Each structure stands twice: as C-alpha cells, then as structure tokens.
Short mmCIF file of C-alpha atoms in Angstrom, two decimals:
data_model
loop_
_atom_site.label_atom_id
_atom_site.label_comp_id
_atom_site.label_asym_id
_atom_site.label_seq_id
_atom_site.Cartn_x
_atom_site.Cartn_y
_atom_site.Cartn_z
CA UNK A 1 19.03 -15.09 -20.65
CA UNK A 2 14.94 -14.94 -21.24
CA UNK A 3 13.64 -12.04 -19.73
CA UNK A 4 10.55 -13.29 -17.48
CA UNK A 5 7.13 -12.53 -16.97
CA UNK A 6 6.30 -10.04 -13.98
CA UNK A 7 4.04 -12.65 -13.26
CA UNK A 8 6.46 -16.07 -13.07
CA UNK A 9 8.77 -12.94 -10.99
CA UNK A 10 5.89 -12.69 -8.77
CA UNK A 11 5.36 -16.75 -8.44
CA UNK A 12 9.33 -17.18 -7.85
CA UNK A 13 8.94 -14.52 -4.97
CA UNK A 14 5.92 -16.05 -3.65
CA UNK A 15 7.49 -19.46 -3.18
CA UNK A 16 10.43 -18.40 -2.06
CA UNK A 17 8.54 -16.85 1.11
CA UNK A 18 6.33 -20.16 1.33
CA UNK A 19 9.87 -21.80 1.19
CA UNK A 20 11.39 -19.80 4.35
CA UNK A 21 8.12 -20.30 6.84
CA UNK A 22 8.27 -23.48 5.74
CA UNK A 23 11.91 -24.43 6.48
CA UNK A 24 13.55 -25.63 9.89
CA UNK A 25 16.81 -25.74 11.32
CA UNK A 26 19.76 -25.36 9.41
CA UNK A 27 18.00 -25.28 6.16
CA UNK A 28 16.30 -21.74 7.41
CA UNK A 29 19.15 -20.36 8.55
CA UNK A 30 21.48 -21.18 5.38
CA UNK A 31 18.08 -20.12 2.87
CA UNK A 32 18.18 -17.46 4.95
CA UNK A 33 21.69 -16.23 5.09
CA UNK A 34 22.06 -16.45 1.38
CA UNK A 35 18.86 -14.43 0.64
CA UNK A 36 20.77 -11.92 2.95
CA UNK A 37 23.44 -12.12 0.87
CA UNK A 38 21.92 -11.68 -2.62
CA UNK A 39 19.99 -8.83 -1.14
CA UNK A 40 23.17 -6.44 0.45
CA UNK A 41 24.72 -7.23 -2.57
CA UNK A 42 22.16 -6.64 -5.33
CA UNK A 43 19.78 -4.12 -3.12
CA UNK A 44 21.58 -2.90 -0.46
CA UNK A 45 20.03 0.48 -0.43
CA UNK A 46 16.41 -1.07 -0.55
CA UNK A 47 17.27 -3.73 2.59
CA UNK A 48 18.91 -1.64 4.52
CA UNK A 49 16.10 1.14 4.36
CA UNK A 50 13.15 -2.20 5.17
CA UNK A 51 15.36 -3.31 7.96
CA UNK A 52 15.47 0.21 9.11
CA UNK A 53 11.72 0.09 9.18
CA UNK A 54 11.07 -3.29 10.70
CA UNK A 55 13.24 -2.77 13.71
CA UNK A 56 10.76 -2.18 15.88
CA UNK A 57 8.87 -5.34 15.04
CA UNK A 58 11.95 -6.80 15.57
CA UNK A 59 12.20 -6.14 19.03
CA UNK A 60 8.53 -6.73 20.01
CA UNK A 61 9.17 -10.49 18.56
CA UNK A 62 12.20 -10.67 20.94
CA UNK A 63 10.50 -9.41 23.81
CA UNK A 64 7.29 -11.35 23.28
CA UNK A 65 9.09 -14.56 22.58
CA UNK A 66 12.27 -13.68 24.96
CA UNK A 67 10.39 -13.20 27.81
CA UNK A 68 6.95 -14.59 28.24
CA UNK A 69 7.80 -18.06 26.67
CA UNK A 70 8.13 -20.53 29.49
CA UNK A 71 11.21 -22.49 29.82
CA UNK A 72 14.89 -22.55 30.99
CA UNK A 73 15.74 -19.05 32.27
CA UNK A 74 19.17 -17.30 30.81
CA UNK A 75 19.65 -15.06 33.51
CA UNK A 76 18.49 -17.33 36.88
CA UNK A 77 18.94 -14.66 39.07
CA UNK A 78 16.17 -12.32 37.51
CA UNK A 79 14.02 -15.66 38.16
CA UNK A 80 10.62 -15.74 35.67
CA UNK A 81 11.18 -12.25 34.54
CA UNK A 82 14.06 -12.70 32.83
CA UNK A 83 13.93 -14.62 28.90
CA UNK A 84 14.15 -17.94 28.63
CA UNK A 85 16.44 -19.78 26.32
CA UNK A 86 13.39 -21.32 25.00
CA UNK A 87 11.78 -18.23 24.00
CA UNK A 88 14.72 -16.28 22.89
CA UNK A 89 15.26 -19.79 20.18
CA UNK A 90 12.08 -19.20 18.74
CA UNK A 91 12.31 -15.10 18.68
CA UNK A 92 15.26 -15.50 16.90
CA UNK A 93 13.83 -17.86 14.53
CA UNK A 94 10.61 -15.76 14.19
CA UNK A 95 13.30 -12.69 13.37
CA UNK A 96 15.39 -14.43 10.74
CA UNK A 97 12.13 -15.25 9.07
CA UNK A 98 10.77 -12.15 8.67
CA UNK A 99 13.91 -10.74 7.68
CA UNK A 100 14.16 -12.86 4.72
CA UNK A 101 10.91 -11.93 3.98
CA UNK A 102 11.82 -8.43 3.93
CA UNK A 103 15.19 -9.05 2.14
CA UNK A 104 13.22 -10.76 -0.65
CA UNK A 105 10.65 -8.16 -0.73
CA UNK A 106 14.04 -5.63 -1.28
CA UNK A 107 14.82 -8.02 -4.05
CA UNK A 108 12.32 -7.95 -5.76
CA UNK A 109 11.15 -4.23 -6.34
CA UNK A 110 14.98 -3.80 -6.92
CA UNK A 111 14.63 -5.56 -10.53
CA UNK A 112 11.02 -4.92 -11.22
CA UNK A 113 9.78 -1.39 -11.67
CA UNK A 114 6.40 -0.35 -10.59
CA UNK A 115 4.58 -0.34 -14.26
CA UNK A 116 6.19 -4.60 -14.39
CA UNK A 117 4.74 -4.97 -10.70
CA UNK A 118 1.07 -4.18 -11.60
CA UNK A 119 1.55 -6.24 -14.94
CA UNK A 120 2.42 -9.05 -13.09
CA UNK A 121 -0.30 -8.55 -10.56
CA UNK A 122 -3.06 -7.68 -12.79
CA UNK A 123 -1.88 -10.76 -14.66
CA UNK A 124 -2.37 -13.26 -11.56
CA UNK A 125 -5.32 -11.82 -10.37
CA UNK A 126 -7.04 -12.10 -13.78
CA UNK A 127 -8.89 -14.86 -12.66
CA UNK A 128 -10.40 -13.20 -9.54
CA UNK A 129 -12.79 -11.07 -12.19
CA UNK A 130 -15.40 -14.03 -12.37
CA UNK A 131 -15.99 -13.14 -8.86
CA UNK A 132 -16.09 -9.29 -9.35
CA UNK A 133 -13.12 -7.91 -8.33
CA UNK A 134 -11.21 -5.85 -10.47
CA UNK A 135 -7.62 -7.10 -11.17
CA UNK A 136 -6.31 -3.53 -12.27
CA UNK A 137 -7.90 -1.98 -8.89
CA UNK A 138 -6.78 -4.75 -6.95
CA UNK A 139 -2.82 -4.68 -8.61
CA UNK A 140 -2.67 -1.09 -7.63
CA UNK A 141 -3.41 -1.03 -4.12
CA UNK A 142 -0.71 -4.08 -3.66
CA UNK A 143 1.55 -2.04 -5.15
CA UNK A 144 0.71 1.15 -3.11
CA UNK A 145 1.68 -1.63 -0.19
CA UNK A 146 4.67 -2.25 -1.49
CA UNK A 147 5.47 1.44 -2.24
CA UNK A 148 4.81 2.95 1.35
CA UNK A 149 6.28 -0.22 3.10
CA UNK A 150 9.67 1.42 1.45
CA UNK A 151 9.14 5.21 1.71
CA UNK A 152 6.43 6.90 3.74
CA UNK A 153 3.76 9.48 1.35
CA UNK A 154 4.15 13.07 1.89
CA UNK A 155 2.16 13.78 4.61
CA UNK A 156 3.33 10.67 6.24
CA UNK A 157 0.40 7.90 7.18
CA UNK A 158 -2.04 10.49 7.67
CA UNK A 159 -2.23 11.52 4.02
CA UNK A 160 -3.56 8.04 2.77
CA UNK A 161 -6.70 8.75 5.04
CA UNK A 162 -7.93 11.94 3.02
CA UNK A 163 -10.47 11.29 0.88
CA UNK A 164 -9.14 13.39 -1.94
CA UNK A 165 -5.41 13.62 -1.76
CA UNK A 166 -2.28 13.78 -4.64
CA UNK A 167 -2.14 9.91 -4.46
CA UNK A 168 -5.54 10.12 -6.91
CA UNK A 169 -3.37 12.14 -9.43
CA UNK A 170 -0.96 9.94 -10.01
CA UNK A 171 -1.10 7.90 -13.89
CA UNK A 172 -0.11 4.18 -13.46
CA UNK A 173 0.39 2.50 -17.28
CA UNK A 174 -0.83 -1.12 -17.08
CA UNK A 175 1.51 -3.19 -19.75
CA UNK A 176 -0.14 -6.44 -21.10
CA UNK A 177 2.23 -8.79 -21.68
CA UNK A 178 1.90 -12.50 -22.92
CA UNK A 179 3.88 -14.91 -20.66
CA UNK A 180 6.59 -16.97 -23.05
CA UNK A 181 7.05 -21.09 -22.47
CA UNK A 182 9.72 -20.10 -20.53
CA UNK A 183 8.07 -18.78 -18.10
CA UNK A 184 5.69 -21.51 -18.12
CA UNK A 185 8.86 -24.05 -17.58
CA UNK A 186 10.15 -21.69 -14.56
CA UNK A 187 6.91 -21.49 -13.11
CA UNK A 188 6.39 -25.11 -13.25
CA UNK A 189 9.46 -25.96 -11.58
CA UNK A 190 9.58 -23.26 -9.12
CA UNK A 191 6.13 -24.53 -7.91
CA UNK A 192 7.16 -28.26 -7.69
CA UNK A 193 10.17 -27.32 -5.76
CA UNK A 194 7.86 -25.53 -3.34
CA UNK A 195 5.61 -28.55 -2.62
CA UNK A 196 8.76 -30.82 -2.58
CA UNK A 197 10.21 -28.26 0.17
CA UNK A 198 7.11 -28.20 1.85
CA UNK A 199 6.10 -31.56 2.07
CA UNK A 200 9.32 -33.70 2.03
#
C-alpha cells in the first residue's frame, strides 16, 4: 500500500468534512455513523478525549435549536417554552455533524504525527507565498490548533497569551517531501467525488 502525501492526507480529510455538511438525510447519518466507527476503533483514545471537550457545545446546539426553533411542541403542556420537534431535528442534525467533524479530526492526527502535519500544510499553503504569507508560519499555528483542541498547554489557555512563554522553545522539523502520482490519482478522485457529492 503507497504511503501518501501529508498533503493528499490533508485533501482526503478536507473533503470528507465538505462531504458531511454537505450531506442530508440518511446519507449523513450512515457517513456519519461509519466515521464513528472507524474512529472508536482506530482512535478511540483521541475521540473520546474531543468528545469530552465538545460536550458543552453540544448542549448549547440542543438548547439553541431545541428550544427557540418554532414549531410543533414535544412537551404541550410546558406550551412555547418547551423544544419543539422541529428544533430538536435540526439540533440533532447540527450535533451529528460536528461530531463527525471531530471524529475525523481524531482520525486524522491519530495516523499523522505532528512533523507530517506541518509538511502537509506547508505543502498546501505553498501557494499563499505570492501573496506574502509565510507557509511554514502559517502550518505551525494550524497545527498549534490542532494540538490544544486535544490537550490544553501548561498553564491552561492563559499561557498562549504571554508574550514570551515555553511554547517559543519548542523545535518543529519541517520535512519536504515530493508528492508521488499516487497521490496525484487519490487526490484527483477524492476531489471529483466531493463535487459529485456536493452537487448531485
């Protein structure tokens, strides 16, 4: 089996979440499902500790959705401030999405290190230094997203506002690596698969 690119990795993940806000219906909830299952089974450790973290967004969707969406109430006694079954559909269809989000997100810094991560990045935002910006800076602080949306820095959220602080120490090694034709094939198909699913 080829070993890919971090960048056609990164494309593949990138569709895949175009993919699932794209989807509707039963097609979102079996994508879904099986992203669930690929990620308890491959990276439990990793979901379970960005579902941990999400729960509380989690609830605000239900709330917000539940009950301020007009519509057919569940409980008619409580009247209008009760959820509606309206609202609670599209919370729960908000939830599953961002779930599968964060399942893929587990997925994916489960097989690719941090070192293949800014590769990848540096590698797709190559063209972005026409206009200035620095693709090295720029892969770094993605990662550093990626990295604190799966354990807190010492210091906790506080830390990252001090101008001089440990995270400035720290030695990330870029790797340059030339993307193969298979990569090129998988990120060709991966791409026409996501307009097909988008625009059947």
């Amino acid at each position: 089996m080829p070993d890919f690119h971090p960048a056609t990795r990164l494309i593949v993940w990138g569709v895949l979440v175009v993919l699932v806000q794209s989807a509707r219906g039963p097609l979102l909830w079996g994508f879904g499902l099986f992203i669930g299952v690929v990620a308890f089974v491959f990276a439990s450790r990793r979901a379970w500790v960005l579902v941990r973290r999400i729960r509380y967004l989690l609830l605000a969707l239900l709330v917000l959705f539940g009950f301020f969406t007009p519509g057919e109430a569940v409980l008619p006694a409580l009247g209008q401030a009760g959820p509606s079954v309206e609202g609670l559909a599209l919370a729960l269809t908000h939830a599953w999405r961002l779930l599968a989000v964060v399942l893929l997100v587990a997925i994916l810094l489960e097989f690719s290190n941090e070192a293949l991560l800014v590769s990848g990045i540096a590698t797709l935002a190559r063209p972005l230094t026409f206009f200035g910006v620095c693709s090295e800076r720029l892969a770094v602080r993605l990662l550093l997203v990626f990295r604190y949306a799966e354990a807190s820095p010492p210091g906790g959220w506080r830390a990252l506002l001090v101008a001089r602080s440990h995270l400035s120490d720290e030695v990330l090694v870029l790797q340059r690596v030339a993307m193969a034709w298979w990569d090129w094939v998988a990120v060709g198909t991966v791409i026409m698969l996501g307009v097909w699913g988008i625009f059947r």
